[in-house]
Short mmCIF file of C-alpha atoms in Angstrom, two decimals:
data_model
loop_
_atom_site.label_atom_id
_atom_site.label_comp_id
_atom_site.label_asym_id
_atom_site.label_seq_id
_atom_site.Cartn_x
_atom_site.Cartn_y
_atom_site.Cartn_z
CA MET A 74 -3.03 -17.55 51.49
CA ASN A 75 -3.83 -20.82 49.49
CA LEU A 76 -2.57 -20.09 46.09
CA SER A 77 -4.10 -23.00 44.50
CA LEU A 78 -0.63 -23.86 42.95
CA LYS A 79 -0.01 -27.44 43.65
CA ASN A 80 1.81 -29.67 40.64
CA LYS A 81 2.06 -26.67 38.41
CA LYS A 82 4.83 -27.13 36.17
CA VAL A 83 7.25 -24.11 36.16
CA LEU A 84 10.53 -22.67 34.21
CA VAL A 85 12.19 -19.93 36.07
CA THR A 86 15.20 -18.71 34.09
CA GLY A 87 18.09 -17.15 35.59
CA SER A 88 17.35 -19.02 38.77
CA SER A 89 20.58 -20.43 39.87
CA HIS A 90 20.92 -17.64 42.89
CA GLY A 91 19.49 -14.44 44.06
CA ILE A 92 16.01 -13.71 43.29
CA GLY A 93 15.79 -16.21 40.75
CA LEU A 94 16.57 -19.22 43.26
CA GLU A 95 14.17 -17.46 45.94
CA ILE A 96 10.91 -17.62 43.17
CA ALA A 97 12.15 -20.84 42.28
CA LYS A 98 12.21 -21.89 46.54
CA CYS A 99 8.71 -19.98 46.84
CA LEU A 100 7.06 -21.74 44.10
CA SER A 101 8.09 -25.30 45.31
CA LYS A 102 6.67 -24.72 48.76
CA GLU A 103 3.89 -23.79 47.08
CA GLY A 104 3.59 -27.44 45.35
CA CYS A 105 4.72 -26.55 42.48
CA VAL A 106 7.70 -28.77 40.29
CA VAL A 107 10.17 -26.46 38.89
CA ALA A 108 12.61 -26.34 36.11
CA VAL A 109 15.46 -24.39 37.60
CA ASN A 110 18.04 -22.81 34.81
CA GLY A 111 21.35 -21.41 34.19
CA ARG A 112 24.59 -21.34 32.77
CA ASN A 113 26.61 -22.16 35.12
CA LYS A 114 26.38 -26.11 35.32
CA LYS A 115 27.80 -26.48 38.86
CA LYS A 116 25.92 -23.33 40.43
CA LEU A 117 22.83 -24.70 38.84
CA PHE A 118 23.26 -27.82 40.27
CA ARG A 119 23.72 -26.47 43.46
CA ALA A 120 21.05 -24.36 43.11
CA SER A 121 18.59 -27.06 42.29
CA LYS A 122 19.48 -29.49 45.60
CA LEU A 123 18.43 -26.41 47.26
CA VAL A 124 14.50 -26.48 45.65
CA SER A 125 12.39 -29.54 46.56
CA LYS A 126 10.92 -31.36 43.20
CA SER A 127 12.89 -29.38 40.99
CA PHE A 128 14.91 -30.02 37.94
CA PRO A 129 18.18 -28.83 36.67
CA ILE A 130 17.96 -27.14 32.92
CA GLN A 131 21.33 -25.82 31.88
CA GLY A 132 21.73 -22.91 29.17
CA ASP A 133 22.17 -19.50 28.07
CA VAL A 134 18.70 -18.16 27.13
CA SER A 135 20.03 -15.05 25.54
CA ASN A 136 20.44 -17.33 22.38
CA HIS A 137 17.56 -17.93 20.85
CA LYS A 138 19.06 -21.58 19.71
CA ILE A 139 19.29 -22.34 22.85
CA ALA A 140 16.55 -20.81 24.55
CA LYS A 141 14.58 -23.80 22.03
CA ARG A 142 16.51 -26.61 23.43
CA VAL A 143 15.86 -24.88 27.14
CA ILE A 144 12.32 -25.08 26.41
CA ASN A 145 12.75 -28.66 24.63
CA LYS A 146 14.78 -30.19 27.85
CA THR A 147 11.97 -28.73 30.30
CA LEU A 148 8.99 -30.31 28.31
CA LYS A 149 10.87 -33.83 28.56
CA LYS A 150 10.87 -33.66 32.56
CA LEU A 151 7.50 -31.48 32.81
CA ARG A 152 5.73 -32.24 30.22
CA ARG A 153 4.22 -29.03 30.29
CA ILE A 154 4.42 -25.21 31.52
CA ASP A 155 1.97 -23.62 33.29
CA ILE A 156 4.05 -20.76 34.86
CA LEU A 157 7.32 -18.91 32.84
CA VAL A 158 9.28 -16.84 35.19
CA CYS A 159 11.62 -14.48 33.12
CA ASN A 160 14.72 -13.78 35.47
CA VAL A 161 17.76 -13.31 33.07
CA GLY A 162 19.47 -9.96 33.85
CA SER A 163 22.41 -8.45 34.79
CA GLY A 164 22.55 -4.23 36.13
CA LYS A 165 26.66 -4.86 35.18
CA SER A 166 27.35 -2.03 32.31
CA LYS A 167 29.93 0.55 31.49
CA LYS A 168 29.08 4.07 32.91
CA THR A 169 26.52 6.16 30.52
CA GLY A 170 28.20 7.75 27.51
CA GLU A 171 31.47 4.97 28.02
CA GLU A 172 29.42 2.36 26.35
CA SER A 173 30.35 0.94 23.16
CA TYR A 174 28.39 -1.02 20.74
CA ASN A 175 29.46 -4.39 21.81
CA GLU A 176 27.99 -3.25 25.22
CA TRP A 177 24.89 -2.02 24.18
CA GLU A 178 24.31 -5.28 22.54
CA LYS A 179 25.34 -7.54 25.78
CA VAL A 180 23.06 -5.62 27.65
CA PHE A 181 20.35 -6.08 25.45
CA LYS A 182 20.80 -9.67 25.11
CA LYS A 183 21.05 -10.07 28.98
CA ASN A 184 18.22 -7.87 30.14
CA PHE A 185 16.01 -7.82 26.98
CA TRP A 186 16.24 -11.05 23.95
CA SER A 187 16.58 -13.35 27.28
CA VAL A 188 12.73 -12.88 28.05
CA VAL A 189 11.68 -12.63 24.41
CA ASN A 190 13.97 -15.69 23.41
CA ILE A 191 11.96 -17.57 26.11
CA VAL A 192 8.79 -16.62 25.83
CA LYS A 193 8.73 -16.90 21.90
CA GLU A 194 9.87 -20.53 22.68
CA SER A 195 7.15 -21.40 25.16
CA GLN A 196 4.32 -18.91 23.43
CA LYS A 197 1.93 -22.15 22.26
CA PHE A 198 2.72 -24.40 25.16
CA LEU A 199 1.63 -21.44 27.59
CA ILE A 200 -1.60 -20.75 25.20
CA LYS A 201 -2.15 -24.84 25.63
CA SER A 202 -2.18 -24.64 29.19
CA LYS A 203 -3.36 -21.04 29.72
CA GLY A 204 -0.70 -19.87 31.53
CA SER A 205 0.78 -17.54 33.12
CA ILE A 206 4.38 -15.29 32.86
CA VAL A 207 6.24 -13.31 35.12
CA CYS A 208 9.59 -10.88 34.04
CA ILE A 209 11.74 -9.40 36.51
CA SER A 210 12.36 -5.80 35.50
CA SER A 211 13.98 -3.22 37.81
CA ILE A 212 13.11 0.19 38.52
CA CYS A 213 15.69 1.35 35.96
CA GLY A 214 13.29 1.11 33.41
CA LEU A 215 10.35 3.04 34.89
CA GLU A 216 12.34 6.38 35.39
CA VAL A 217 15.91 7.89 35.65
CA ILE A 218 17.84 6.11 38.23
CA SER A 219 21.05 8.09 39.17
CA ASP A 220 24.27 6.12 38.51
CA ALA A 221 22.00 3.50 36.27
CA PRO A 222 23.44 2.62 33.39
CA ALA A 223 21.91 3.93 29.90
CA THR A 224 22.21 0.55 28.12
CA TYR A 225 20.49 -1.44 31.64
CA SER A 226 17.94 1.31 31.70
CA THR A 227 17.12 1.22 28.21
CA ALA A 228 16.86 -2.20 27.95
CA LYS A 229 14.46 -2.87 31.05
CA SER A 230 12.24 -0.04 29.52
CA ALA A 231 11.83 -1.97 26.76
CA LEU A 232 11.24 -4.85 28.41
CA ASN A 233 8.38 -3.03 30.29
CA THR A 234 7.01 -1.93 26.89
CA TYR A 235 7.20 -5.75 25.93
CA ILE A 236 5.16 -6.93 28.58
CA LYS A 237 1.95 -4.37 28.08
CA CYS A 238 2.15 -4.95 23.92
CA MET A 239 2.30 -9.00 24.77
CA SER A 240 -0.08 -8.90 27.22
CA HIS A 241 -2.66 -7.68 24.11
CA PHE A 242 -1.62 -10.77 22.58
CA PHE A 243 -1.86 -13.39 25.08
CA GLY A 244 -5.47 -12.29 26.41
CA LYS A 245 -7.09 -13.31 24.06
CA TYR A 246 -5.83 -16.88 24.57
CA GLY A 247 -6.36 -16.55 28.28
CA VAL A 248 -2.54 -16.06 28.87
CA ARG A 249 -1.36 -13.19 31.45
CA ILE A 250 2.19 -11.50 31.45
CA ASN A 251 3.14 -9.32 34.17
CA GLY A 252 6.43 -7.79 35.66
CA ILE A 253 7.76 -7.00 38.63
CA ALA A 254 10.21 -3.83 39.21
CA PRO A 255 12.60 -4.53 42.11
CA GLY A 256 14.61 -2.07 43.70
CA ASN A 257 17.52 -2.50 45.86
CA ILE A 258 17.27 -6.06 46.87
CA LEU A 259 19.99 -7.34 49.24
CA PHE A 260 21.22 -11.15 48.92
CA LYS A 261 24.25 -13.16 49.05
CA ASN A 262 26.98 -11.63 46.90
CA SER A 263 24.91 -8.87 45.03
CA VAL A 264 26.14 -5.69 44.54
CA TRP A 265 24.70 -4.57 47.20
CA GLU A 266 26.07 -6.52 49.75
CA LYS A 267 29.22 -5.74 48.31
CA LYS A 268 28.83 -1.65 48.56
CA LEU A 269 27.36 -2.22 52.04
CA LYS A 270 30.57 -4.29 52.96
CA ASN A 271 32.90 -1.82 51.28
CA GLN A 272 30.91 1.26 51.63
CA THR A 273 28.89 1.00 54.78
CA ASN A 274 27.89 5.16 55.74
CA LYS A 275 28.03 6.00 52.10
CA THR A 276 25.40 3.09 51.42
CA ARG A 277 23.14 3.81 53.91
CA LYS A 278 23.21 7.30 53.68
CA PHE A 279 22.16 6.22 50.14
CA LEU A 280 19.10 4.11 51.53
CA ASN A 281 18.35 7.41 54.36
CA GLU A 282 17.99 10.04 51.53
CA ASN A 283 16.56 8.13 48.83
CA VAL A 284 14.34 5.14 50.06
CA PRO A 285 11.26 6.32 51.97
CA LEU A 286 11.75 2.68 53.93
CA LYS A 287 15.41 3.33 54.91
CA LYS A 288 16.11 -0.27 54.09
CA PHE A 289 16.65 -2.63 51.41
CA GLY A 290 14.32 -5.74 49.79
CA SER A 291 14.74 -8.96 50.28
CA THR A 292 14.60 -11.71 47.46
CA THR A 293 11.42 -13.06 49.42
CA ASN A 294 9.47 -9.72 48.90
CA VAL A 295 9.88 -10.35 45.33
CA ALA A 296 9.53 -14.15 45.37
CA ASP A 297 6.24 -13.40 47.39
CA LEU A 298 4.82 -10.95 44.86
CA THR A 299 5.79 -13.90 41.60
CA ALA A 300 3.48 -16.81 43.31
CA TYR A 301 0.69 -14.39 43.88
CA LEU A 302 0.98 -13.05 40.37
CA VAL A 303 1.01 -16.67 38.92
CA SER A 304 -2.03 -17.61 40.81
CA LYS A 305 -5.40 -17.28 39.66
CA LYS A 306 -5.78 -14.83 42.91
CA SER A 307 -4.17 -12.20 40.25
CA GLU A 308 -7.03 -13.60 37.42
CA PHE A 309 -8.00 -10.09 36.37
CA ILE A 310 -4.44 -8.67 36.59
CA THR A 311 -2.34 -8.74 33.45
CA GLY A 312 0.00 -6.09 31.41
CA SER A 313 1.23 -4.26 34.40
CA ILE A 314 4.52 -3.46 36.33
CA PHE A 315 4.77 -3.62 40.11
CA THR A 316 7.25 -1.69 41.92
CA VAL A 317 9.01 -3.41 44.90
CA ASP A 318 11.13 -0.18 46.13
CA GLY A 319 10.58 0.60 49.20
CA GLY A 320 9.36 4.04 47.91
CA GLN A 321 12.17 5.18 46.14
CA THR A 322 10.83 5.94 42.83
CA ARG A 323 9.09 9.23 42.53
CA LYS A 324 6.89 8.83 39.53
CA ILE A 325 3.02 8.32 40.22
#
């Protein structure tokens, strides 16, 4: 499918590994010029070498001042922003009931404020280009998932609400914003890779009992959907959260 994304200027936050890196690679293959972003300079520059026509932009976007610098650096390199992919996030947290105030703050910074900050700082530039935004959320923000920390689930639920609210604001400017809620995605050094290695039988049992397709998803599954959502093929879609979970969630 020709998505007509050639020469589109893209920023993918949290793209030094995993889902974010795969999204950057995918959009690059579609002809986009991509700014990859991350906190760790060594990992970021290594990732940038794996993405053709890309530029590394270092910075922690969960800090609003740094998010502004990330946007300014991106504009110096790309001149404009047509597509923004917000991928910063982490499900690592204390068990429900054991979290402190600082833990709530930390998890919200990674999973909610990292999106709000970068969207706010790029807002006028996306309006100018009539761009598109995709935020990577989680199925934990859609319903209660067994063993998922309350901090993470609540932050992702807030993100999903933010996406819907902002779609009404951005819509009048011709800018679209959507979300993707992945389930269990397997990639190198992921939590699921470690579980599969250390608790093979338990992990396989979990998949068989909870995921109708009885398998993990891949970063490619998320990246391909992202590419579609930022293209004109999806020009009538905004404010939506797309589930990529092999059928795990039960809500209708």
